[in-house]
Structure formats: structure tokens, C-alpha cells
Amino acid sequence: MSPLFPALAERSTTPALQFGDRTLSHAELATVAGALAARIAGAPRVAVWATPTLGTAVGVVAALLAGVPVVPVNPKTGERELTHIVTDSSPALVLAERGAELPPVLATLTRLDTDVADIAPDTVPLPAEPSPQAPALIVYTSGTTGPPKGVVLPRRAVTATLDALADAWQWTEADVLVHGLPLFHVHGLILGILGPLRRGGSVRHLGRFSTDGVARELSSGATMLFGVPTMYHRIAEALADDPALAKALTGARLLVSGSAALPVRDHERIAAATGRRVIERYGMTETLMNTSVRADGEPRAGTVGVPLAGVELRLVDETGVPITAYDSETVGEIQLRGPNLFTEYLNRPDATEAAFDDGWFRTGDMAVRDPDGYVRIVGRKATDLIKSGGYKIGAGEIENVLLEHPGVREAAVTGEPDEDLGERIVAWIVPAQADAPPSAEELAAHVGAQLASHKRPRTVRYLDALPRNDMGKIMKRALHG
Ligand code: MCA
Ligand code: AMP
């Protein structure tokens, strides 16, 4: 079986990971992650407390070397969501950096520190490569209702997607990636950390995204930038007053945006200031990457490019019939097949079955195709899914938490257009007592204590009653009037 990380197996001495002033070569990573893997081996699953640190990358690689499925955990997740994730995935161990304070639900598990200095050098051979069908990661993702579902991603999905991106982007061991994405989702972790490791190249993680960090790294050897549209929006805003940032972007080999639609205005502002066009790729936790503008293709604003190697993509109309037109006009739901897909939602055979249509995965994303095959995403089927800052957020999950607040009688959550975040979370509240409504800060804190911090409402609007139809169902479209 060929290894997931060939450069680790070859113990290449070139740089692999850089977080601030902490770096590891592929050979050093093989040593520390290999030693940690020996302590993890045999566990059914491990949770990784996914702070944006070197320890997180080491912990994830160690578990992958050991063939133990990894559950990355957002360290800013509130009590209810975290309890759900831990109960649902039942990890045997938790990997965290020394000193990280873990919440009670994780603190009861056996803990292994990921601090590289603590791990005795060990040059024992790396464990045998597990089967390509073996689960590699379980990544939690929100749906329209209910708690997040654990997406089981097999090793073949990870290798298929990373190799298809290498083909599309001419991504090699010579590339040095820079990003400041979180390490508990597909974008930052699988593409942003495992991608460079699989190529034998390197990644410099910013710890926290900043335009200064991007400028610094792209002007000192980094070749590629990954980001969500909010990050490119902040770059577009900063460019006018920051010639060093403009120069750094001009020198990059590839600027890639994903996780949500990049507004054409930001694309054009960056192109005007740097002469460089950001390319977009389209993915999903369940499918990893599906389409991209190719490095050798035409970077067209507002499109997510063409299907990646090995990915079958079709558009289906509302009666379930595949659309054959490539006319930039006929809208259909994107459905997918390919080796990049997940195997199941953990413990949710019902949801897994409902996600497929005759073997094709239903994405819920609506698109058209240009005559040359470029895909343009035009919307989403579910109005109860919000994309804010590149995070997918289910309205129902937030509504349930809001309704538990004693000052809330009725609640509805929607996404409202936001220049920076794409969409911002808005809570519409009917207070229990009209003369003493709970404050916006109190409601945001209430949500933040139970769910991930990015699920807090940014705006709260107070109403006397929610608009409902004859059946009593809330008419969300009537809210934004
Ligand atoms: C946020 N803040 C709040 C509220 N909301 N405070 C009070 N009330 C609220 N309602 C806080 C934040 O927690 C933060 O605090 C502070 O305001 C300022 O935040 P800022 O730094 O501006 O960041 P942000 O606005 O919170 O986030 C912007 C971001 C972030 C950095 C772009 O959204 C982000 O990292 N997005 C990446 C998402 C991602 O990786 N998605 C991939 C999944 P404090 O400083 O205390 O924290 S999708 C995927 O994987 C698929 C496969 C794909 O295709 O890629
Ligand atoms: P997630 O479930 O968090 O993995 O988010 C997946 C969703 O993000 C997709 O179903 C799309 O709606 C959206 N998405 C990802 N990349 C893009 C993109 N380049 N353009 C538009 N939407 C995107």
C-alpha cells in the first residue's frame, strides 16, 4: 500500500511544518509523530483538541500513521455541542498540547500531550499503511436541524482529493503554503496541513489570520495562499494602503479561495491591485473537493471551475432528471460521485441514506454550467443553512438554544448578507416579557456557552410575533422585508 505521506516515509529533511518559530522537517515529523503513533495504536478513535498549533498537526499525523480515526474538536465549542460530539464519536483518548485546559467532558478521557519536545526520538519504522477504505477522520458538520453529524472520511478520499488538487494546481514539493485557517475543518486541516505533507512540501501556519502575516510569508518564500472569502475580503480592503501586501500577492504562484462564494467585487479589487486573479475551488465536508479553476486554466470570476480528476458531477432538476445543457442558464442541484466522497454519517444510517440519490450525493448546492464546463454556484436549496466566514451553520441548532433562554418566547434564525462574512447570523426574538427583553450580548453569550463561538448571533431583532403561515410554520422569507 503506498503511504499517505511519502516524504515522511522517506524521512526527507526539507521543512514540513512551521507554526511561529516552531518548525519540523518531514524527517523530524516522522520521528515525533511516529513515536506518538505507537502510543495511540489500537485505540478505536482519538479526539484532537484542534488549536491552531504545531501540536495539533503532530497529533493528527500521529493518529493517521497509527491508522486510528481522528475527531478534530474546535476548542471554542460550547458545552452542548462538545458533549454531543464526544458522546457520538466516543474517542478513547484526547490529544492536546501540554497546558491546554480541557472542558470536563474531555478531561475524563486519557490524555496524551502532543508537545514535540516531550516525545523521545524514536527511529522505529513507521506503522504499516492501513487500507485505503479505513476511516481517516470524522469531521462534524451542521445540518438544517438537529446537532452536527460526524462525516466519516476514508483515507482514499483524502488521497484522491489531494492528488486531484495537485493535478489541478500543479502543486508540488516546491510549494510553500501559507494560511491562517482553523484546524478542525476540511479546508484548514486536510487541504492546508495534510496537503503540503502529502506533496512533500511545507506549510507555514499564521496561528491567526492577518494581512500582515500573509504579506510577511508571501514575501519570504511562501508560494501559495489558501483562505475563505472573508480573508480575501479583508485583503482587498487592506490593499489600498498596503503596497507591501500588494507586492507579496503579486509574487505568489497561486491564490486559492474556497468554503463559500468569493464576491466578484473582491476578486476584481485584488486583480486590479496585484495583477493576480484568485482561483476558486468548491468542496464540502462530505465530498472534500469537487471542482476548481485549474492553474493552467482561465481564472474566471464567479465560477468554481471544472470537475477535478476522478469526480463525476451532474446537475439535476427539481423532478430528479439530469440536466444536459451547458448554457450558463439552466439551474440544477449539484450531485456527485467519486473516490473523494465520505462513507457515512457516524451512527446515522438514516441521514446517510437520505443524502444519496441512486448512488449520487445530493449537495443541496444549486448551479449552472458554462458551455466549456465551468460550474457557477447560484444558490442553496436549504434556506436554513447559513455560511458565515466560511463556516456552515444550521439555523435550527441555534433556534433550539435560544428557545431555552428564559427571556425568549419565540426565536427564528436567518442569514443576512454581510460584506465581510458573506452572511451574518441574525436572531429574531419574541421576548417572554416585552418590556424586559434579554440583551443581544446576553443571547450571544447564551449561544456561545452551548455551541461553537462562530454560531453566536451577530445581530438580534425584537418582534411582537413571528410571521407564520396557516399551518403555524414560521415564514422566514417574510422576516427580511
Ligand atoms: C464573533 N465574535 C463575536 C460574535 N461573533 N463576539 C460577540 N458576539 C458575536 N456574535 C468575536 C469573534 O469570536 C472574535 O473574538 C472577534 O469577534 C473578532 O473576530 P474576527 O477576528 O474578526 O474573526 P471572526 O469575524 O470571528 O472570523 C472571521 C474568520 C473566521 C477569521 C474569517 O470566520 C474563520 O476562521 N473562518 C474560517 C472557516 C473555515 O475554515 N471554514 C471551512 C469549513 P476572539 O478574538 O475572542 O475569537 S468549510 C470546508 O472545510 C469545506 C470542505 C470547504 O469547501 O472548504
Ligand atoms: P461545509 O459543509 O462546511 O463543508 O461547506 C460546504 C458548502 O460550502 C458547500 O455545500 C457550498 O455551499 C459551500 N462552498 C464551498 N466552496 C464554495 C465555493 N468556492 N463557492 C461557493 N460555495 C462554496
Coordinates of C-alpha atoms and ligand atoms in Angstrom, one line a residue:
M1 CA 0.0 0.0 0.0
S2 CA 1.5 3.4 -0.9
P3 CA 1.9 5.7 2.1
L4 CA -0.4 8.7 2.8
F5 CA 2.8 10.8 3.4
P6 CA 5.6 9.6 1.2
A7 CA 8.0 12.3 2.4
L8 CA 7.6 11.1 6.0
A9 CA 8.3 7.5 5.0
E10 CA 11.4 8.7 3.1
R11 CA 12.4 10.9 6.1
S12 CA 13.0 13.9 3.9
T13 CA 15.0 16.6 5.7
T14 CA 13.2 19.5 4.0
P15 CA 10.8 21.7 6.0
A16 CA 7.3 20.4 6.6
L17 CA 5.5 22.4 9.3
Q18 CA 6.1 25.9 10.6
F19 CA 4.0 27.5 13.4
G20 CA 5.6 30.8 14.6
D21 CA 9.1 30.0 15.5
R22 CA 8.5 26.2 15.8
T23 CA 9.4 24.1 12.7
L24 CA 9.7 20.5 11.9
S25 CA 11.2 18.8 8.8
H26 CA 9.4 15.7 7.3
A27 CA 12.1 13.5 9.0
E28 CA 11.5 15.2 12.4
L29 CA 7.8 14.9 12.0
A30 CA 8.2 11.2 11.2
T31 CA 10.1 10.8 14.4
V32 CA 7.8 12.6 16.7
A33 CA 4.5 11.6 15.1
G34 CA 5.8 8.0 14.7
A35 CA 6.6 7.8 18.5
L36 CA 3.2 9.3 19.4
A37 CA 1.6 6.9 16.9
A38 CA 3.0 3.9 18.8
R39 CA 1.2 5.2 22.0
I40 CA -2.1 5.7 20.1
A41 CA -2.1 2.4 18.1
G42 CA -5.0 0.2 18.8
A43 CA -7.4 2.9 20.1
P44 CA -10.7 2.9 18.3
R45 CA -10.7 6.7 17.9
V46 CA -8.9 9.7 19.2
A47 CA -10.1 13.3 19.7
V48 CA -7.6 16.1 18.9
W49 CA -8.1 19.4 20.7
A50 CA -7.5 21.4 17.5
T51 CA -5.9 24.6 18.5
P52 CA -4.0 26.3 15.6
T53 CA -0.7 24.9 16.8
L54 CA 2.1 22.6 15.8
G55 CA 0.8 20.1 18.4
T56 CA -2.5 19.7 16.5
A57 CA -0.7 18.9 13.3
V58 CA 1.6 16.4 15.0
G59 CA -1.4 14.8 16.8
V60 CA -3.4 14.4 13.6
V61 CA -0.5 13.0 11.7
A62 CA 0.3 10.6 14.5
A63 CA -3.2 9.2 14.5
L64 CA -3.2 8.8 10.8
L65 CA 0.1 7.0 10.9
A66 CA -1.4 4.7 13.6
G67 CA -4.5 4.1 11.5
V68 CA -6.7 5.5 14.3
P69 CA -9.6 7.7 13.1
V70 CA -9.2 11.3 14.3
V71 CA -12.0 13.5 15.5
P72 CA -10.8 17.2 15.4
V73 CA -12.5 19.3 18.0
N74 CA -13.0 23.0 17.8
P75 CA -11.6 24.4 21.1
K76 CA -14.2 27.1 21.0
T77 CA -17.1 24.7 21.1
G78 CA -19.7 25.2 23.8
E79 CA -20.9 22.5 26.2
R80 CA -23.9 21.0 24.4
E81 CA -22.2 20.7 21.0
L82 CA -19.0 19.3 22.6
T83 CA -20.9 16.8 24.7
H84 CA -22.8 15.6 21.6
I85 CA -19.5 15.2 19.6
V86 CA -17.8 13.3 22.4
T87 CA -20.8 11.1 23.1
D88 CA -21.4 10.4 19.4
S89 CA -17.8 9.6 18.4
S90 CA -16.7 8.1 21.8
P91 CA -13.0 8.7 21.5
A92 CA -10.7 6.6 23.7
L93 CA -8.0 9.3 24.0
V94 CA -7.7 13.0 23.6
L95 CA -4.5 14.6 22.2
A96 CA -3.7 18.1 23.3
E97 CA -0.8 20.4 23.8
R98 CA 0.5 20.5 27.3
G99 CA -1.1 23.2 29.4
A100 CA -4.3 23.3 27.3
E101 CA -7.2 23.3 29.7
L102 CA -9.8 20.8 28.6
P103 CA -13.5 21.0 29.4
P104 CA -14.9 18.4 31.8
V105 CA -16.4 16.2 29.1
L106 CA -12.9 15.7 27.6
A107 CA -10.9 15.9 30.8
T108 CA -12.2 12.5 31.9
L109 CA -10.6 10.8 28.9
T110 CA -7.0 9.6 28.9
R111 CA -4.9 12.4 27.7
L112 CA -1.7 12.4 25.6
D113 CA 0.4 15.5 25.2
T114 CA 1.4 16.4 21.7
D115 CA 4.3 18.7 22.7
V116 CA 7.1 17.6 20.3
A117 CA 9.8 18.3 22.9
D118 CA 8.3 15.6 25.1
I119 CA 8.4 12.8 22.6
A120 CA 11.5 10.8 22.8
P121 CA 13.2 10.5 19.4
D122 CA 12.4 7.1 18.0
T123 CA 13.5 5.8 14.7
V124 CA 11.5 2.6 14.7
P125 CA 9.9 2.1 11.3
L126 CA 6.5 3.8 10.8
P127 CA 3.5 1.5 11.2
A128 CA 2.2 -0.4 8.2
E129 CA -0.2 1.6 5.9
P130 CA -3.8 0.9 6.7
S131 CA -6.3 0.0 4.0
P132 CA -7.5 2.9 1.7
Q133 CA -11.1 2.3 2.9
A134 CA -10.2 2.7 6.6
P135 CA -11.6 5.8 8.2
A136 CA -9.1 8.6 8.5
L137 CA -11.1 11.4 10.0
I138 CA -14.5 12.1 11.4
V139 CA -15.4 15.8 10.9
Y140 CA -18.6 17.3 12.4
T141 CA -20.7 19.4 10.2
S142 CA -24.0 21.2 10.8
G143 CA -27.3 20.4 9.0
T144 CA -30.5 22.4 8.9
T145 CA -31.9 20.8 12.1
G146 CA -30.5 18.8 14.9
P147 CA -27.0 18.5 16.2
P148 CA -23.9 18.3 13.8
K149 CA -23.3 15.0 12.1
G150 CA -20.0 13.2 12.1
V151 CA -18.7 12.8 8.5
V152 CA -16.6 9.7 8.2
L153 CA -13.8 10.3 5.7
P154 CA -11.8 7.3 4.5
R155 CA -8.1 7.5 3.6
R156 CA -8.9 7.1 -0.1
A157 CA -11.0 10.2 0.0
V158 CA -8.1 12.2 1.4
T159 CA -5.5 10.9 -1.1
A160 CA -8.0 11.2 -4.0
T161 CA -8.8 14.8 -3.3
L162 CA -5.2 15.9 -2.5
D163 CA -3.9 14.2 -5.7
A164 CA -6.6 15.7 -7.8
L165 CA -5.7 19.2 -6.4
A166 CA -2.1 18.5 -7.1
D167 CA -3.0 17.9 -10.7
A168 CA -5.3 20.9 -11.0
W169 CA -2.9 23.3 -9.2
Q170 CA 0.5 21.9 -10.3
W171 CA 1.1 21.6 -6.6
T172 CA 4.5 20.1 -5.9
E173 CA 7.1 19.7 -3.1
A174 CA 8.5 23.0 -4.2
D175 CA 5.4 24.8 -2.9
V176 CA 5.3 26.6 0.5
L177 CA 1.7 27.2 1.6
V178 CA 0.6 30.0 3.9
H179 CA -2.7 30.1 5.7
G180 CA -4.4 31.1 9.0
L181 CA -7.4 28.7 8.8
P182 CA -8.8 26.8 11.8
L183 CA -7.5 23.2 12.0
F184 CA -10.8 21.4 12.9
H185 CA -12.4 21.6 9.4
V186 CA -11.6 20.2 6.0
H187 CA -10.2 23.4 4.5
G188 CA -7.5 24.2 7.1
L189 CA -6.7 20.7 8.2
I190 CA -7.0 18.4 5.2
L191 CA -6.1 20.8 2.4
G192 CA -4.0 23.2 4.5
I193 CA -1.9 20.7 6.6
L194 CA -2.2 17.2 5.1
G195 CA -2.0 18.7 1.5
P196 CA 1.6 20.1 1.9
L197 CA 2.6 17.0 3.8
R198 CA 1.4 14.6 1.1
R199 CA 3.2 16.6 -1.6
G200 CA 6.4 16.7 0.4
G201 CA 6.3 20.5 0.5
S202 CA 5.6 22.7 3.5
V203 CA 3.1 24.9 5.3
R204 CA 3.5 28.0 7.4
H205 CA 0.5 28.5 9.7
L206 CA -0.2 32.0 10.8
G207 CA -1.8 31.0 14.1
R208 CA -4.4 33.6 13.4
F209 CA -5.2 35.1 10.0
S210 CA -3.8 38.6 9.4
T211 CA -3.0 40.5 6.3
D212 CA 0.4 41.3 7.8
G213 CA 1.2 37.6 8.3
V214 CA 0.1 36.9 4.7
A215 CA 2.4 39.7 3.4
R216 CA 5.3 38.6 5.5
E217 CA 5.2 34.9 4.4
L218 CA 4.4 35.5 0.7
S219 CA 7.4 37.9 0.5
S220 CA 9.8 35.4 2.2
G221 CA 9.4 32.3 0.2
A222 CA 5.8 31.1 0.5
T223 CA 4.2 30.4 -2.9
M224 CA 0.5 29.7 -2.2
L225 CA -2.2 31.2 -0.1
F226 CA -5.4 29.4 1.0
G227 CA -8.3 31.3 2.5
V228 CA -12.0 31.8 2.9
P229 CA -13.7 34.7 1.1
T230 CA -13.8 36.7 4.4
M231 CA -10.0 36.6 4.4
Y232 CA -9.8 37.7 0.7
H233 CA -12.3 40.5 1.5
R234 CA -10.0 41.7 4.3
I235 CA -7.0 41.5 1.9
A236 CA -9.0 43.5 -0.7
E237 CA -9.8 46.2 1.9
A238 CA -6.2 46.4 3.1
L239 CA -4.6 46.6 -0.3
A240 CA -5.2 50.3 -1.0
D241 CA -3.0 51.3 1.9
D242 CA -0.5 48.4 1.9
P243 CA 1.9 48.3 -1.0
A244 CA 3.9 45.5 0.7
L245 CA 0.8 43.3 0.7
A246 CA 0.1 44.0 -3.0
K247 CA 3.7 43.2 -3.9
A248 CA 3.6 40.0 -1.8
L249 CA 0.4 38.8 -3.5
T250 CA 1.8 39.7 -7.0
G251 CA 4.7 37.3 -6.3
A252 CA 2.6 34.4 -5.2
R253 CA 2.2 31.4 -7.5
L254 CA -1.4 30.6 -6.6
L255 CA -4.1 32.4 -4.5
V256 CA -6.9 30.0 -3.7
S257 CA -10.3 30.7 -2.2
G258 CA -13.0 28.3 -1.0
S259 CA -15.6 27.3 1.6
A260 CA -18.0 30.0 0.3
A261 CA -18.5 32.2 -2.8
L262 CA -15.8 34.8 -3.4
P263 CA -17.7 38.0 -4.3
V264 CA -16.7 39.2 -7.8
R265 CA -16.0 42.7 -6.4
D266 CA -13.3 41.4 -4.1
H267 CA -11.9 39.2 -6.9
E268 CA -11.7 42.3 -9.2
R269 CA -10.2 44.6 -6.5
I270 CA -7.4 42.1 -5.8
A271 CA -6.8 41.6 -9.5
A272 CA -6.6 45.4 -10.1
A273 CA -4.2 45.9 -7.2
T274 CA -1.9 42.9 -7.8
G275 CA -2.4 41.7 -11.3
R276 CA -3.3 38.3 -9.8
R277 CA -6.6 36.5 -10.0
V278 CA -7.7 34.4 -7.1
I279 CA -8.9 31.0 -8.2
E280 CA -11.9 29.3 -6.6
R281 CA -12.4 25.7 -5.7
Y282 CA -15.7 24.1 -4.5
G283 CA -15.9 21.5 -1.8
M284 CA -17.9 20.2 1.0
T285 CA -17.1 18.2 4.2
E286 CA -18.8 15.2 2.8
T287 CA -17.2 15.3 -0.6
L288 CA -13.9 17.0 0.0
M289 CA -13.0 18.9 -3.2
N290 CA -15.2 18.7 -6.3
T291 CA -14.2 21.4 -8.8
S292 CA -11.6 24.0 -9.2
V293 CA -10.3 26.6 -11.6
R294 CA -7.1 25.0 -12.8
A295 CA -3.7 26.7 -12.5
D296 CA -3.3 26.3 -16.3
G297 CA -7.0 27.3 -16.9
E298 CA -8.7 30.6 -17.2
P299 CA -9.5 32.2 -13.8
R300 CA -13.0 33.4 -14.3
A301 CA -14.6 35.5 -11.5
G302 CA -17.8 34.0 -10.1
T303 CA -17.1 30.4 -11.1
V304 CA -15.7 27.4 -9.2
G305 CA -14.1 25.9 -12.3
V306 CA -14.3 22.4 -13.7
P307 CA -14.7 19.0 -12.0
L308 CA -11.5 17.6 -10.6
A309 CA -9.9 14.4 -11.9
G310 CA -12.0 11.4 -10.8
V311 CA -15.0 13.5 -9.8
E312 CA -18.3 12.9 -11.6
L313 CA -20.6 15.9 -11.4
R314 CA -24.2 16.2 -12.6
L315 CA -26.9 18.8 -12.3
V316 CA -30.4 17.6 -11.6
D317 CA -33.7 19.5 -12.0
E318 CA -36.4 19.5 -9.3
T319 CA -38.1 16.4 -10.8
G320 CA -34.9 14.5 -10.4
V321 CA -34.0 14.5 -14.1
P322 CA -30.3 15.2 -15.0
I323 CA -29.8 18.4 -17.0
T324 CA -27.8 18.0 -20.2
A325 CA -27.5 21.7 -21.0
Y326 CA -24.3 23.7 -20.8
D327 CA -25.9 27.0 -21.3
S328 CA -25.0 29.2 -18.3
E329 CA -28.7 29.3 -17.6
T330 CA -30.4 26.0 -16.6
V331 CA -30.2 25.7 -12.8
G332 CA -30.0 22.3 -11.1
E333 CA -28.8 20.8 -7.9
I334 CA -25.2 19.6 -7.9
Q335 CA -24.9 15.8 -7.4
L336 CA -21.6 14.0 -7.1
R337 CA -19.9 10.6 -7.3
G338 CA -16.2 9.8 -6.9
P339 CA -13.4 8.4 -4.7
N340 CA -13.4 11.8 -2.8
L341 CA -16.7 11.1 -1.1
F342 CA -17.3 10.2 2.6
T343 CA -18.5 6.7 3.5
E344 CA -21.3 7.6 6.0
Y345 CA -22.5 9.9 8.7
L346 CA -21.4 8.3 12.0
N347 CA -24.3 6.5 13.8
R348 CA -26.8 8.0 11.3
P349 CA -27.7 5.4 8.7
D350 CA -31.0 7.3 8.1
A351 CA -29.2 10.5 7.3
T352 CA -26.6 8.7 5.1
E353 CA -29.3 7.0 3.1
A354 CA -31.2 10.3 2.6
A355 CA -28.1 12.1 1.4
F356 CA -27.8 9.9 -1.7
D357 CA -30.0 9.7 -4.9
D358 CA -29.3 6.5 -6.7
G359 CA -25.6 6.5 -5.6
W360 CA -25.2 10.2 -6.3
F361 CA -24.6 12.5 -3.3
R362 CA -27.0 15.4 -3.1
T363 CA -25.1 18.6 -2.2
G364 CA -28.1 21.0 -1.9
D365 CA -26.0 23.5 -3.9
M366 CA -27.7 25.0 -7.0
A367 CA -25.6 25.7 -10.1
V368 CA -25.4 26.3 -13.8
R369 CA -22.7 25.2 -16.3
D370 CA -21.0 27.4 -18.9
P371 CA -20.6 25.9 -22.4
D372 CA -16.9 25.0 -21.6
G373 CA -17.9 23.1 -18.4
Y374 CA -17.1 25.8 -15.8
V375 CA -19.6 25.5 -12.9
R376 CA -21.2 28.6 -11.4
I377 CA -22.9 28.1 -8.0
V378 CA -26.0 30.3 -7.9
G379 CA -27.6 29.4 -4.5
R380 CA -28.5 26.7 -2.0
K381 CA -31.6 24.6 -1.6
A382 CA -31.9 24.9 2.1
T383 CA -32.7 28.4 3.5
D384 CA -31.9 27.1 7.0
L385 CA -28.2 26.7 6.2
I386 CA -26.0 29.8 6.7
K387 CA -22.5 30.3 5.6
S388 CA -20.7 32.9 7.7
G389 CA -17.0 33.5 7.5
G390 CA -16.8 30.1 5.6
Y391 CA -18.4 28.2 8.4
K392 CA -21.6 26.2 7.7
I393 CA -24.2 26.9 10.4
G394 CA -27.6 25.3 10.8
A395 CA -30.3 27.8 11.9
G396 CA -32.3 25.1 13.8
E397 CA -29.5 24.3 16.2
I398 CA -29.2 28.0 17.2
E399 CA -33.0 28.4 17.5
N400 CA -33.2 25.4 19.9
V401 CA -30.6 27.0 22.2
L402 CA -32.2 30.5 22.0
L403 CA -35.6 29.0 22.9
E404 CA -34.1 27.6 26.2
H405 CA -33.3 31.1 27.4
P406 CA -36.0 32.2 29.9
G407 CA -36.4 35.6 28.3
V408 CA -37.2 34.1 24.9
R409 CA -40.7 33.1 23.9
E410 CA -40.2 32.6 20.1
A411 CA -37.0 32.5 18.0
A412 CA -36.0 32.3 14.4
V413 CA -32.5 32.5 12.9
T414 CA -31.6 33.6 9.5
G415 CA -28.5 34.7 7.5
E416 CA -28.3 38.2 6.2
P417 CA -25.9 39.5 3.6
D418 CA -22.7 40.8 5.1
E419 CA -19.8 42.3 3.1
D420 CA -17.2 40.8 5.4
L421 CA -18.7 37.4 6.4
G422 CA -20.8 36.6 3.3
E423 CA -23.7 36.1 5.7
R424 CA -24.2 37.2 9.3
I425 CA -26.3 35.3 11.8
V426 CA -29.4 37.2 12.8
A427 CA -31.7 36.1 15.6
W428 CA -35.3 37.2 15.5
I429 CA -36.7 37.1 19.0
V430 CA -40.1 37.5 20.6
P431 CA -39.3 38.2 24.2
A432 CA -41.1 36.5 27.0
Q433 CA -41.6 39.9 28.6
A434 CA -42.0 42.7 26.0
D435 CA -40.8 45.4 28.5
A436 CA -37.7 43.4 29.6
P437 CA -36.1 41.7 26.5
P438 CA -32.8 39.9 27.0
S439 CA -29.9 41.9 25.5
A440 CA -28.1 40.9 22.3
E441 CA -24.9 40.3 24.3
E442 CA -26.7 38.0 26.7
L443 CA -28.2 36.0 23.9
A444 CA -24.8 35.7 22.1
A445 CA -23.2 34.6 25.3
H446 CA -26.0 32.1 25.9
V447 CA -25.5 30.5 22.4
G448 CA -21.7 30.6 22.8
A449 CA -21.8 28.7 26.0
Q450 CA -23.6 25.8 24.3
L451 CA -22.4 25.8 20.7
A452 CA -19.3 26.8 18.8
S453 CA -18.4 30.5 19.2
H454 CA -19.0 31.3 15.5
K455 CA -22.6 30.3 15.9
R456 CA -23.4 33.3 18.1
P457 CA -25.9 35.8 16.6
R458 CA -24.2 39.0 15.5
T459 CA -27.5 40.9 15.3
V460 CA -30.7 40.5 17.4
R461 CA -34.0 41.9 16.2
Y462 CA -37.0 42.0 18.5
L463 CA -40.6 41.4 17.3
D464 CA -44.1 41.1 18.9
A465 CA -44.7 37.9 16.9
L466 CA -43.0 35.8 14.2
P467 CA -44.8 35.7 10.8
R468 CA -46.4 32.3 10.5
N469 CA -48.5 30.7 7.7
D470 CA -51.9 29.0 8.3
M471 CA -50.1 25.8 9.4
G472 CA -48.2 27.7 12.1
K473 CA -44.9 27.4 10.3
I474 CA -42.5 30.4 10.6
M475 CA -42.3 32.2 7.2
K476 CA -38.6 33.2 7.3
R477 CA -38.7 34.9 4.0
A478 CA -41.1 37.4 5.4
L479 CA -38.7 38.4 8.1
H480 CA -36.3 40.4 5.9
G481 CA -38.8 42.7 4.4
Ligands
MCA1 C1 -17.8 36.8 16.6 N1 -17.3 37.4 17.7 C2 -18.4 37.8 18.4 C3 -19.5 37.4 17.8 N2 -19.2 36.8 16.7 N3 -18.4 38.4 19.6 C4 -19.6 38.7 20.1 N4 -20.8 38.3 19.6 C5 -20.8 37.7 18.4 N5 -21.9 37.4 17.9 C6 -15.9 37.7 18.0 C7 -15.0 36.6 17.5 O1 -15.2 35.4 18.3 C8 -13.7 37.2 17.7 O2 -13.3 37.1 19.0 C9 -13.9 38.6 17.4 O3 -15.4 38.8 17.4 C10 -13.4 39.2 16.1 O4 -13.5 38.2 15.2 P1 -12.5 38.2 13.9 O5 -11.1 38.0 14.2 O6 -12.9 39.3 13.0 O7 -12.9 36.9 13.3 P2 -14.3 36.4 13.0 O8 -15.0 37.6 12.5 O9 -14.9 35.7 14.2 O10 -13.9 35.3 12.0 C11 -13.5 35.6 10.7 C12 -12.6 34.4 10.2 C13 -13.3 33.1 10.6 C14 -11.3 34.5 10.8 C15 -12.6 34.5 8.7 O11 -14.7 33.2 10.2 C16 -12.7 31.9 10.1 O12 -11.6 31.5 10.6 N6 -13.3 31.2 9.1 C17 -12.8 30.0 8.5 C18 -13.9 29.0 8.5 C19 -13.4 27.7 7.8 O13 -12.3 27.3 7.9 N7 -14.3 27.0 7.1 C20 -14.0 25.8 6.5 C21 -15.2 24.9 6.6 P3 -12.0 36.3 19.5 O14 -10.9 37.2 19.0 O15 -12.1 36.4 21.0 O16 -12.0 35.0 18.9 S1 -15.9 24.5 5.0 C22 -14.9 23.3 4.4 O17 -14.0 22.8 5.1 C23 -15.3 22.9 3.0 C24 -14.9 21.5 2.8 C25 -14.6 23.8 2.0 O18 -15.1 23.9 0.9 O19 -13.7 24.4 2.4
AMP2 P1 -19.2 22.6 4.7 O1 -20.4 21.8 4.8 O2 -18.8 23.5 5.8 O3 -18.1 21.7 4.3 O4 -19.5 23.6 3.5 C1 -19.7 23.1 2.2 C2 -20.5 24.1 1.5 O5 -19.7 25.3 1.3 C3 -20.9 23.7 0.1 O6 -22.0 22.9 0.1 C4 -21.1 25.1 -0.6 O7 -22.4 25.5 -0.3 C5 -20.1 26.0 0.1 N1 -18.9 26.2 -0.7 C6 -17.7 25.6 -0.6 N2 -16.8 26.2 -1.5 C7 -17.5 27.1 -2.2 C8 -17.2 28.0 -3.3 N3 -16.0 28.1 -3.8 N4 -18.2 28.8 -3.8 C9 -19.5 28.7 -3.3 N5 -19.8 27.9 -2.2 C10 -18.8 27.1 -1.7

